[in-house]
Short mmCIF file of C-alpha atoms and ligand atoms in Angstrom, two decimals:
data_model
loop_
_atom_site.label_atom_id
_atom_site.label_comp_id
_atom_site.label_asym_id
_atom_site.label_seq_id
_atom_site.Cartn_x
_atom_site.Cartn_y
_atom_site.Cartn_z
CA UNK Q 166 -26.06 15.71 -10.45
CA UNK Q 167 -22.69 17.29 -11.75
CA UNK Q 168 -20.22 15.02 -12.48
CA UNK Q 169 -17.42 14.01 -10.27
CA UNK Q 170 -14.00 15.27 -11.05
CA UNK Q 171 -10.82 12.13 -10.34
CA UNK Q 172 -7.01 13.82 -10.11
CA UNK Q 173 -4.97 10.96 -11.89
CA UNK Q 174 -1.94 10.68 -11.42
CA UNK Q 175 -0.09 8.12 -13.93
CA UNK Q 176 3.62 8.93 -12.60
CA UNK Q 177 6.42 6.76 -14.03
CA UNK Q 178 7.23 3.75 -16.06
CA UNK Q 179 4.14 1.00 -16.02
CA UNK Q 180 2.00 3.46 -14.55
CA UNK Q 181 0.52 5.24 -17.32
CA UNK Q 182 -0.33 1.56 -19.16
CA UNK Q 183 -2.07 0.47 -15.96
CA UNK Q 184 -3.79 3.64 -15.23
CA UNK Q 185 -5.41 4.03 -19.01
CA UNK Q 186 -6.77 0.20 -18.49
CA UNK Q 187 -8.65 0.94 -15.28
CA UNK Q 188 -9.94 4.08 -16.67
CA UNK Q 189 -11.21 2.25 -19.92
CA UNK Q 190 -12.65 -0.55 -17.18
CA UNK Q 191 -14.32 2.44 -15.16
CA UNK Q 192 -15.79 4.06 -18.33
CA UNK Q 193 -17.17 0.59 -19.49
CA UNK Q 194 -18.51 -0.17 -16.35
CA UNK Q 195 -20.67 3.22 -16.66
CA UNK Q 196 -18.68 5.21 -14.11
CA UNK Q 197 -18.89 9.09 -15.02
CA UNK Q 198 -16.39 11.71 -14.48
CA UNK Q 199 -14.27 13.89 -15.64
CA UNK Q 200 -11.02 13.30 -15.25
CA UNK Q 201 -7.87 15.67 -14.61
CA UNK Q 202 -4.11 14.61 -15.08
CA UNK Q 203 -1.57 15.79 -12.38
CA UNK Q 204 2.34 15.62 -12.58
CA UNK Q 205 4.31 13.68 -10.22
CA UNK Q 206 7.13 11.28 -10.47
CA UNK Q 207 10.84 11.23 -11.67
CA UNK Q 208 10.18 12.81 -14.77
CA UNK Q 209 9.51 16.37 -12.63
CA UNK Q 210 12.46 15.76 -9.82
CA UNK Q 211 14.61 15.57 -13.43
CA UNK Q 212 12.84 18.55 -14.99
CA UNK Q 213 11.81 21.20 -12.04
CA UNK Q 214 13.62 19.70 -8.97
CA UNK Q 215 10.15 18.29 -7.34
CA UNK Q 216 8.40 15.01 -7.86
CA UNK Q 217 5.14 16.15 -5.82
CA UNK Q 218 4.67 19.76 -8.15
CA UNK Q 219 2.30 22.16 -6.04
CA UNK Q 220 -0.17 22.13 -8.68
CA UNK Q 221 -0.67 18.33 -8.20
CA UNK Q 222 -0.95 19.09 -4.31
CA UNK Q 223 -3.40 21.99 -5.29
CA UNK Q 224 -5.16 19.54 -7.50
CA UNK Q 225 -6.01 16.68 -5.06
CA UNK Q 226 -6.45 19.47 -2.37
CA UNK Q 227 -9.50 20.95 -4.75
CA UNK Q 228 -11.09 17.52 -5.97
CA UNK Q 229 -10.07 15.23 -3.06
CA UNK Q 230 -9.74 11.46 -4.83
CA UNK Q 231 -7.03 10.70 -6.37
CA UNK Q 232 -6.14 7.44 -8.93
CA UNK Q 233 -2.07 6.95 -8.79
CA UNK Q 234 -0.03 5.04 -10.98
CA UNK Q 235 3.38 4.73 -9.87
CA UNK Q 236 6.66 6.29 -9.36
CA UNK Q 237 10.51 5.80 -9.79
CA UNK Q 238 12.46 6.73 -7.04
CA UNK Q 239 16.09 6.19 -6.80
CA UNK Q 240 18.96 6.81 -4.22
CA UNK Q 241 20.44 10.15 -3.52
CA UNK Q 242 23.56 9.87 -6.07
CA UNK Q 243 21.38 9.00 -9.07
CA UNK Q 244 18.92 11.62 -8.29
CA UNK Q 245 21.90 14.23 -8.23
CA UNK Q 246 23.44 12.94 -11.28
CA UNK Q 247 20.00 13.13 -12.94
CA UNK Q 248 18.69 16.62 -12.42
CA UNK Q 249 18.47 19.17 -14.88
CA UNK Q 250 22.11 20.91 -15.01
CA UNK Q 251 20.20 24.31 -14.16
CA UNK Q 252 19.22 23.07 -10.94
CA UNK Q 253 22.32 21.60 -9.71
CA UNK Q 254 23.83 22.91 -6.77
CA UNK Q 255 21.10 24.50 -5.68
CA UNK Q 256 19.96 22.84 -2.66
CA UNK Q 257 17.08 20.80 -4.48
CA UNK Q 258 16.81 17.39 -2.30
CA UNK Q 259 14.77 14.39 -3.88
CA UNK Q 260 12.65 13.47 -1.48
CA UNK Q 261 9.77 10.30 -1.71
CA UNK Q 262 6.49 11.93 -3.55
CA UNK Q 263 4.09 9.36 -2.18
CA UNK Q 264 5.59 9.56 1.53
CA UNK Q 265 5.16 13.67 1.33
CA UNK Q 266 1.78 12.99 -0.45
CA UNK Q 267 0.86 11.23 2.58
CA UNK Q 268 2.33 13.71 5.01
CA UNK Q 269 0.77 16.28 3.43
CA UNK Q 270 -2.72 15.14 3.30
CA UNK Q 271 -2.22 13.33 6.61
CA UNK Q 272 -3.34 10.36 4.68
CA UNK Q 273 -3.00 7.65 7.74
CA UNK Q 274 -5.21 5.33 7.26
CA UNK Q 275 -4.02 2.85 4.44
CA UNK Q 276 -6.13 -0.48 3.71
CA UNK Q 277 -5.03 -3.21 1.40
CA UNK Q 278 -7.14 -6.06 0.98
CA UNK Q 279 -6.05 -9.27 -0.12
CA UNK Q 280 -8.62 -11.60 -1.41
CA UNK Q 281 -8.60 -15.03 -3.16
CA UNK Q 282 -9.68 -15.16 -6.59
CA UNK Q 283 -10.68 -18.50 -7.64
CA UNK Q 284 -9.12 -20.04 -10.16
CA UNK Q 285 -5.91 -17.72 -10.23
CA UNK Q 286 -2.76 -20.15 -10.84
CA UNK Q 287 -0.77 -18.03 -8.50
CA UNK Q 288 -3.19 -18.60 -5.75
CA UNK Q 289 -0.80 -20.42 -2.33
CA UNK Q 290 -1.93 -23.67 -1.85
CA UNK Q 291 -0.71 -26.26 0.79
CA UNK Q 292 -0.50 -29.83 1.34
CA UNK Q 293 -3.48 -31.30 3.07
CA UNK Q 294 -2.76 -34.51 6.31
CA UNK Q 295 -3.51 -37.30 3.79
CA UNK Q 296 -1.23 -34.85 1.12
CA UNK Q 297 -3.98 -34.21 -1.13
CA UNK Q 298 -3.52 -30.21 -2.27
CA UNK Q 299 -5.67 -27.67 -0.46
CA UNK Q 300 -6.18 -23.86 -1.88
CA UNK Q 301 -6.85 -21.90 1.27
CA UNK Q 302 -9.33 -19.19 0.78
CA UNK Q 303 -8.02 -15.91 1.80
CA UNK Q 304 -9.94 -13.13 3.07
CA UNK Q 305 -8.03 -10.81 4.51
CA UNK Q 306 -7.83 -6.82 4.93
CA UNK Q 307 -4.86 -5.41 5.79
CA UNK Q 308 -5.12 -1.81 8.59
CA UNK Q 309 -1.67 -0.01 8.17
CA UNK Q 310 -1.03 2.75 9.70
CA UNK Q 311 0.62 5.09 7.50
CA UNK Q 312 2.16 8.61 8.18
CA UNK Q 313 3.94 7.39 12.00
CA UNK Q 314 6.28 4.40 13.19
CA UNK Q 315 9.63 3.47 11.70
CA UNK Q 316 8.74 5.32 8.82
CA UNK Q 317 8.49 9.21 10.19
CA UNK Q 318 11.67 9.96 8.90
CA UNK Q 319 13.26 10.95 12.28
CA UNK Q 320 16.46 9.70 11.92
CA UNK Q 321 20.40 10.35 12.86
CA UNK Q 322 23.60 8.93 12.21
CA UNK Q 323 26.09 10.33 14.27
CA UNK Q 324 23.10 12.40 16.33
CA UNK Q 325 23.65 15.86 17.72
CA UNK Q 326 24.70 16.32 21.05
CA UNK Q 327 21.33 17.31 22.95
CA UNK Q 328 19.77 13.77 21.06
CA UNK Q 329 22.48 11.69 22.30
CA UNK Q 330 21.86 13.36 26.18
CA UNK Q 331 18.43 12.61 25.92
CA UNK Q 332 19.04 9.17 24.55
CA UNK Q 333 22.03 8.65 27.55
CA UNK Q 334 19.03 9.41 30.21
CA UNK Q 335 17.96 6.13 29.61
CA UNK Q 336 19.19 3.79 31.49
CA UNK Q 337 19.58 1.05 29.21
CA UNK Q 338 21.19 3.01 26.74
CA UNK Q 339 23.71 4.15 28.81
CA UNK Q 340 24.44 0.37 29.92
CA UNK Q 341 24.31 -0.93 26.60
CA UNK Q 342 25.61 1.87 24.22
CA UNK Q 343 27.12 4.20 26.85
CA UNK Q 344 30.67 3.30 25.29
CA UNK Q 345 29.80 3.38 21.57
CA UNK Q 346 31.22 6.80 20.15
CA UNK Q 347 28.61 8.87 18.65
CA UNK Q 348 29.96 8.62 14.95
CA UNK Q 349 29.34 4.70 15.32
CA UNK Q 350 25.78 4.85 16.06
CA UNK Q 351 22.80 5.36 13.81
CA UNK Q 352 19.07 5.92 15.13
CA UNK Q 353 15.91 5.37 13.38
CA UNK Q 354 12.63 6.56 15.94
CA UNK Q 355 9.43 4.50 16.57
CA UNK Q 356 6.69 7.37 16.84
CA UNK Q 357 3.24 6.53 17.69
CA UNK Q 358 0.42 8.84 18.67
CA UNK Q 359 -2.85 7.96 20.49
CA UNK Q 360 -4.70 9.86 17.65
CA UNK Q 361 -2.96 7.67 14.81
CA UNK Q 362 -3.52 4.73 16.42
CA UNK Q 363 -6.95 5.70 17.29
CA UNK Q 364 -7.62 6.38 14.00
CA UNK Q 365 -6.18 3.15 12.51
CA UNK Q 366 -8.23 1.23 15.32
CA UNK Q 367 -11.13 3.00 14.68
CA UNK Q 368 -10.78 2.18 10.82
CA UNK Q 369 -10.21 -1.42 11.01
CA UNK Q 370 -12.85 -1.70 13.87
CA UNK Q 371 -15.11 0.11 11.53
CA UNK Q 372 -14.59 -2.24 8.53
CA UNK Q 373 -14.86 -5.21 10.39
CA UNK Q 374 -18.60 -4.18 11.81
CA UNK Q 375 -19.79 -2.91 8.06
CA UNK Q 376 -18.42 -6.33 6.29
CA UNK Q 377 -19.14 -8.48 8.72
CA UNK Q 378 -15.76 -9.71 9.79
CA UNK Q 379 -16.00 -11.50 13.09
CA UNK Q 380 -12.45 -10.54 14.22
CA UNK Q 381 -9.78 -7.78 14.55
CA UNK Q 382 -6.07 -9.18 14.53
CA UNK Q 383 -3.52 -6.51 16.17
CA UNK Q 384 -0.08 -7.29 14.59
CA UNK Q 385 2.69 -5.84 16.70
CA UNK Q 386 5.18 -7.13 19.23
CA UNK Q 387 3.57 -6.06 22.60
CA UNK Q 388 6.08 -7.93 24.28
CA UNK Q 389 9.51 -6.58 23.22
CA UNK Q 390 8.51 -3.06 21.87
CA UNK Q 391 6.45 -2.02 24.93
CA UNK Q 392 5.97 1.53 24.56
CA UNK Q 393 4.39 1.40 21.13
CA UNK Q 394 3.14 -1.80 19.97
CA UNK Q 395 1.85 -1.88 23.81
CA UNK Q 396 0.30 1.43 23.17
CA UNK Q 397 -1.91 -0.37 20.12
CA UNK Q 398 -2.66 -3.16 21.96
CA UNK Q 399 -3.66 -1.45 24.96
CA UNK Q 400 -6.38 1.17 23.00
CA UNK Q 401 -7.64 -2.10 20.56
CA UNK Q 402 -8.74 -3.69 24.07
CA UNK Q 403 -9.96 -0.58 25.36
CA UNK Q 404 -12.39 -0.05 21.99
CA UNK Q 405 -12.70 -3.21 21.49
CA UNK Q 406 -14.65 -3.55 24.98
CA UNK Q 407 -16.56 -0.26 24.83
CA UNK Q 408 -17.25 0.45 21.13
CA UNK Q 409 -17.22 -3.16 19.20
CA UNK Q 410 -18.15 -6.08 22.06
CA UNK Q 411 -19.49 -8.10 18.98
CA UNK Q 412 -15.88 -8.48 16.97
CA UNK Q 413 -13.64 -10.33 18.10
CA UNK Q 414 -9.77 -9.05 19.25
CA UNK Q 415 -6.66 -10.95 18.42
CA UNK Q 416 -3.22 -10.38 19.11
CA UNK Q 417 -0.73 -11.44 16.91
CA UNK Q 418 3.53 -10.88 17.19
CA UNK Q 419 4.09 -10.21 13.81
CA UNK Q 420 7.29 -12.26 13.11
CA UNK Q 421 4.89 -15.42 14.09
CA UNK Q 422 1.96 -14.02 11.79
CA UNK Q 423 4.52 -14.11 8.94
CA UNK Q 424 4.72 -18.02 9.90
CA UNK Q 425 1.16 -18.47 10.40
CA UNK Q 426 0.35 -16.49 7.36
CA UNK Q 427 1.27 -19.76 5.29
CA UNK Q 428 0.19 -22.48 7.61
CA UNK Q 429 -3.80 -20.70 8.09
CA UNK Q 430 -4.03 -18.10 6.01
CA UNK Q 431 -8.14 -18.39 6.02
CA UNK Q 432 -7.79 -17.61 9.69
CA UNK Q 433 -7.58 -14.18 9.44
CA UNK Q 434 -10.19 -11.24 9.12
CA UNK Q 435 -8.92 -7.35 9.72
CA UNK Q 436 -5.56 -7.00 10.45
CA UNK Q 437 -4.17 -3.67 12.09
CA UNK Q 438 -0.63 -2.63 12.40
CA UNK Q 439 1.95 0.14 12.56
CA UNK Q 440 3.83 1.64 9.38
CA UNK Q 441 6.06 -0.59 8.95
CA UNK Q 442 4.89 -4.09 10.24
CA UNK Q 443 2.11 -2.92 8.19
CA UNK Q 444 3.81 -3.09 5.15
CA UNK Q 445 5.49 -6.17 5.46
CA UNK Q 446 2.02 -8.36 6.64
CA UNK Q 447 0.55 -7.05 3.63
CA UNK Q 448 3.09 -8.00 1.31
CA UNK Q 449 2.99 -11.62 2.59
CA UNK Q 450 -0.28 -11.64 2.46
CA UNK Q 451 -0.66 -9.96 -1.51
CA UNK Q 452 1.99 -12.90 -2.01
CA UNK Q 453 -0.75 -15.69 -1.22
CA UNK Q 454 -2.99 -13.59 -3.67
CA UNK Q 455 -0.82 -13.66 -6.73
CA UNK Q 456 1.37 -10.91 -5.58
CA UNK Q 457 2.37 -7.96 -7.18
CA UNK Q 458 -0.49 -8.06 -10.16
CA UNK Q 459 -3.11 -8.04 -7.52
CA UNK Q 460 -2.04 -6.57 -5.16
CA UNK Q 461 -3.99 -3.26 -4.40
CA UNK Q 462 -4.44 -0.43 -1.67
CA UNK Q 463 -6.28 2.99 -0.63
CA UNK Q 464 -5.04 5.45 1.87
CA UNK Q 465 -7.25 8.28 2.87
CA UNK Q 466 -7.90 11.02 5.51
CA UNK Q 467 -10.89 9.60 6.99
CA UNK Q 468 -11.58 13.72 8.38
CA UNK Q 469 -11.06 15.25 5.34
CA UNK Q 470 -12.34 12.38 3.29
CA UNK Q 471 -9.20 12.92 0.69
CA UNK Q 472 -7.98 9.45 -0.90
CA UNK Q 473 -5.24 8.41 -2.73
CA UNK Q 474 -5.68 4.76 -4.62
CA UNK Q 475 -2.63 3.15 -6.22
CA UNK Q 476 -1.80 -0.41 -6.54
CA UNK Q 477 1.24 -1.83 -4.20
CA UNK Q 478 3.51 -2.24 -7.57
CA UNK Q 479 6.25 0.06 -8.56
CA UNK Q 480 6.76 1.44 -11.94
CA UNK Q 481 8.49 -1.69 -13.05
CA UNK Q 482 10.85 0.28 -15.15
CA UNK Q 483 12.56 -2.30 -17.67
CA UNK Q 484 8.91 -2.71 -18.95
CA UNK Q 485 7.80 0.72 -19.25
CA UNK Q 486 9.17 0.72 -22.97
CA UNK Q 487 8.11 -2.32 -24.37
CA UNK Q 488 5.98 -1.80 -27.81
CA UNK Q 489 3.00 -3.40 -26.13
CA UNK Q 490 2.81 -3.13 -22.38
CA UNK Q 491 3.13 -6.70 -20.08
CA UNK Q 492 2.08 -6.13 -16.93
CA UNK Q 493 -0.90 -7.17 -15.08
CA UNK Q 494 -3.74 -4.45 -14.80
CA UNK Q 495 -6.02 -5.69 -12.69
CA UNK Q 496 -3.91 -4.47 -9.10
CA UNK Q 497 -4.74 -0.89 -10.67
CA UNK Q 498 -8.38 -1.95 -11.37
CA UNK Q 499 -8.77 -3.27 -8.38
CA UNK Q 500 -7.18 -0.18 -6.57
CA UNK Q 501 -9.52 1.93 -8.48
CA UNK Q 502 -12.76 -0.09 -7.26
CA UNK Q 503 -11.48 0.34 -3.97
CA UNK Q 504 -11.98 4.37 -4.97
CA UNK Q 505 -15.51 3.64 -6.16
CA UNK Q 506 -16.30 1.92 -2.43
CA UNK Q 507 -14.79 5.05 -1.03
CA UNK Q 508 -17.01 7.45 -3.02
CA UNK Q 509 -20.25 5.73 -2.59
CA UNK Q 510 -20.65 3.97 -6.17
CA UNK Q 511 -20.26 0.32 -4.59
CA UNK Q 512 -22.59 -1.06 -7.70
CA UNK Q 513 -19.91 -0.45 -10.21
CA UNK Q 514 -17.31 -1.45 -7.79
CA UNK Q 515 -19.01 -4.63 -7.71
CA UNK Q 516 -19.63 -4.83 -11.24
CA UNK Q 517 -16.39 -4.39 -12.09
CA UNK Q 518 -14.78 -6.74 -9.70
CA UNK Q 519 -17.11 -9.90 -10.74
CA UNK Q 520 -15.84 -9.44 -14.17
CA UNK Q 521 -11.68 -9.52 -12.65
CA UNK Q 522 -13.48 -12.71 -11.04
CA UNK Q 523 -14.82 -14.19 -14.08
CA UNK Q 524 -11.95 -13.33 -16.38
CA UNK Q 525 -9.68 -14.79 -13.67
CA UNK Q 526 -11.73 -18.21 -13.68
CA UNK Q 527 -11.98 -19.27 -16.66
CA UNK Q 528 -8.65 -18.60 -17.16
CA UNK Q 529 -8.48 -18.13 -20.79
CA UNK Q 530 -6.61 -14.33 -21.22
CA UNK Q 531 -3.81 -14.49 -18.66
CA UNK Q 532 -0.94 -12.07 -18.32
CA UNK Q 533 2.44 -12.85 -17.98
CA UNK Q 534 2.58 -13.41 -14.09
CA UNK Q 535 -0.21 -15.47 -14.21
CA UNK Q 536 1.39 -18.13 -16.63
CA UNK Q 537 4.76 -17.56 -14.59
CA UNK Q 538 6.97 -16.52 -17.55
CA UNK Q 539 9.26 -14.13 -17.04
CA UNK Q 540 8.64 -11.01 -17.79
CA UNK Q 541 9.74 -10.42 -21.48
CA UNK Q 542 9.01 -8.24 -24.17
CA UNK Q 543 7.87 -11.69 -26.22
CA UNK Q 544 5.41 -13.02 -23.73
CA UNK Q 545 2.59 -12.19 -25.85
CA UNK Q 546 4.05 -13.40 -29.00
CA UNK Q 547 3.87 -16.71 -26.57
CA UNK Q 548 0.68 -16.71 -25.71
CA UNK Q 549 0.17 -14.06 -22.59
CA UNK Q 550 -2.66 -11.65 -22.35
CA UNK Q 551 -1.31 -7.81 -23.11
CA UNK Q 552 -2.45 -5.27 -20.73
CA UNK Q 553 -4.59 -3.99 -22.73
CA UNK Q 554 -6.01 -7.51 -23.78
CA UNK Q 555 -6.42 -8.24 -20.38
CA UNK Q 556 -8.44 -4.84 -19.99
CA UNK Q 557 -10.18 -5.95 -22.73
CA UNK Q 558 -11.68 -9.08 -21.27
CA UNK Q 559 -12.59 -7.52 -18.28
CA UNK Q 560 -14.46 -5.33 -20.44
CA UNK Q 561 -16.09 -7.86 -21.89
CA UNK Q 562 -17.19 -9.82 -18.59
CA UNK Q 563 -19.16 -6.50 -17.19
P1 NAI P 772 8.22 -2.93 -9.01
O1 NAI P 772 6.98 -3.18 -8.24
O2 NAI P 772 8.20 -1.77 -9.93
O3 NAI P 772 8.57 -4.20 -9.90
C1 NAI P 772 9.10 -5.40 -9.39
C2 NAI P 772 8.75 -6.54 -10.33
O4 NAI P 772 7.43 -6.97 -10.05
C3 NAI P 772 8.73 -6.16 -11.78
O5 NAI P 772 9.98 -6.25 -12.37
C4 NAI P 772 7.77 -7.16 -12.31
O6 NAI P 772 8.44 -8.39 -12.50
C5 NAI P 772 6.78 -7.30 -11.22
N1 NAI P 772 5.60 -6.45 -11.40
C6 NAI P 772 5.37 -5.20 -10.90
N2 NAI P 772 4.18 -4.76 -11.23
C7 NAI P 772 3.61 -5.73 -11.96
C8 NAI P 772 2.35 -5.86 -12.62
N3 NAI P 772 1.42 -4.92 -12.58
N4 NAI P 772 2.12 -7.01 -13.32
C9 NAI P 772 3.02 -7.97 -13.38
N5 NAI P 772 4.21 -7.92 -12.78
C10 NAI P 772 4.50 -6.81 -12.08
O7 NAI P 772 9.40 -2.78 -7.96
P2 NAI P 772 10.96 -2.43 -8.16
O8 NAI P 772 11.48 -3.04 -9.40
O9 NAI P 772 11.57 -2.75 -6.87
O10 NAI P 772 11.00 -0.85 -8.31
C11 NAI P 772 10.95 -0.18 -9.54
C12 NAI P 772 10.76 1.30 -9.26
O11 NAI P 772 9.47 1.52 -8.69
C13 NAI P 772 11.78 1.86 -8.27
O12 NAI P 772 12.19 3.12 -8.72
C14 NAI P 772 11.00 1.98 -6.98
O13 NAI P 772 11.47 3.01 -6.16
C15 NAI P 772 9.61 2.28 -7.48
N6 NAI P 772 8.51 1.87 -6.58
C16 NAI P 772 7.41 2.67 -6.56
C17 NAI P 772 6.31 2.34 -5.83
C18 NAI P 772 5.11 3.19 -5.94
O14 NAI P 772 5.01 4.00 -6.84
N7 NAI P 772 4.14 3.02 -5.07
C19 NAI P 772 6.29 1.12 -4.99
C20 NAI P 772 7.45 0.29 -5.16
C21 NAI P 772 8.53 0.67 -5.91
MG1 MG P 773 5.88 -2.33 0.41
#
């Protein structure tokens, strides 16, 4: 069988150190491919005026999985300031790589599991009735929706004329905003489609069945945003009755399942949200996990079968130049077994993740995070794993 060829994608900052661990992991493990490197990040908004080149699009478009760092993004001014002198004044606009990335692929379905590790010293842990200590064992994969909602970009400050007539047909915005000039408002849209949220549904369903989960949690707000979060609720019951009688449907508001997230964590199965609830469940969940050094996601095309697999971190920027990188690798490694599930190669996923598991339990090589220092460039000079040490021991646990 040829080998398989894997677009990566280090971007900015930390994301080169992380992304050379997981590939050393990957190699160790006895995953073959070939590997190709595509541009994207700061670096190429500074240098050509586009952080997403079109030969990284043509790239992932050709070989269809894709391992990602991470990227620097920063606010309009900056990203002015920062571009080459050539370009300037030329109507180059920075715009998010990863949120066109997703656009572009129509990469909606994103999953981010958040599993206990035992032994982790960041792991949440609660006080027990008699106030003994319990550690909560969490379990939990995270359905977000991820090219629609709050975050479709469809937004006005001071709208145009024919928005603000459409918006003054309502009739509660003409009681309740009907005397607000136009320069004072700002709008952000909710979008949801029946084929997005089908297709999240379908995915979370779908994950539950294959691993067994016995429930699906829908975390919206039904009540207040009717329209959309209604919309999900309504279709979950609708499959949940026809296609999966066997799992189990919940319905969660999601400003309680951020308080319930820390009373019963162990609770919860599959989650499934919109864009941007989405992203917030997760990162309260990936907080219970050890946060941002575990913390790991996929999001794919489930019609095209192109995926995209990038831990939840940013590029962590005062670290990137540190003589020996700091951060944690395993959120990367972890992202990248999530790309071996996806292609079929679940042996070395496993593989790979017993030996996070082991390395994690006995507790011996620990980054920075996991000892709670503070993220210096003498934390390993005081004891905390490198990145590359900590790839190391994983190596050594396969
Ligand atoms: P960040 O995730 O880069 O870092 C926040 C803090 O979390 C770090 O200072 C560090 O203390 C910790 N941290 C992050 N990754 C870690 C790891 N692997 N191990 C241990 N500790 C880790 O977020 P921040 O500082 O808000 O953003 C920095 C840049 O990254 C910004 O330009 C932002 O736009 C970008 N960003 C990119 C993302 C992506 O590429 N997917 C996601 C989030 C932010
Ligand atoms: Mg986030």
């Amino acid at each position: 069988m040829s080998k398989r060829t894997i677009v990566t994608m280090p971007g900015d900052g930390i994301g080169r150190a992380v992304l050379e661990a997981a590939l050393r992991v990957l190699d160790a493990a006895g995953f073959e491919a070939d590997y190709v490197e595509a541009d994207i990040g700061w670096e190429f908004w500074k240098s050509e005026g586009n952080p997403l080149p079109e030969r990284t699009i043509e790239l992932i478009k050709k070989h269809k999985i894709a391992l990602f760092g991470a990227i620097t993004s920063k606010p309009k001014d900056d990203a002015m300031a920062e571009l080459n002198p050539g370009l300037q004044n030329k109507g180059y606009v920075y715009a998010s790589p990863i949120v066109n990335l997703r656009q572009h692929f129509g990469l909606d379905v994103c999953m981010r599991p958040c599993h206990t590790y035992k032994g982790n010293p960041l792991n949440f842990i609660r006080r027990g009735g008699d106030g003994s200590i319990e550690e909560p064992e969490v379990d939990v994969v995270i359905f977000r929706q991820n090219t629609e909602g709050l975050y479709s970009g469809i937004e006005w400050s001071d709208p145009p004329e024919n928005v603000m007539e459409a918006l003054r047909s309502h009739p509660k915005f003409k009681k309740n905003f009907g005397d607000t000039p136009k320069n004072e408002i700002s709008i952000s849209t909710r979008v949801f489609t029946k084929k997005a949220v089908g297709r999240i549904l379908k995915a979370s369903f779908e994950y539950a069945r294959k691993n067994g989960y016995k429930s699906v949690t829908v975390c919206e707000k039904p009540n207040v945003l009717r329209e959309t979060s209604g919309m999900m609720y309504k279709m979950a019951k609708e499959m949940q009755k026809t296609e999966y009688p066997e799992i189990e449907l919940w319905n969660t508001n999601v400003d309680a399942q951020m308080m319930w997230l820390t009373k019963n964590p162990e609770t919860y199965g599959v989650i499934v949200a919109g864009n941007l609830f989405g992203d917030i469940i997760s990162d309260g969940f990936a907080g219970l996990i050890g946060g941002l050094g575990f913390a790991c996601s996929a999001q794919y095309n489930p019609e095209s079968g192109i995926g995209v697999f990038e831990p939840t971190h940013g590029s962590a920027p005062k670290y990137a130049d540190y003589p020996i990188s700091i951060v944690n690798p395993i959120a990367m490694i972890e992202s990248a077994c999530m790309m071996l599930d996806f292609i079929g190669e679940k042996a070395i996923a496993k593989k790979v993740r017993n030996a996070v598991a082991k390395v994690v339990q006995e507790g011996k090589v620990r980054t920075y995070d996991m000892l709670k220092m503070t993220g210096k460039a003498d934390v390993v000079e005081k004891g905390a794993a490198s990145t590359d040490e900590m790839a190391d021991a994983i190596i050594a646990n396969l």
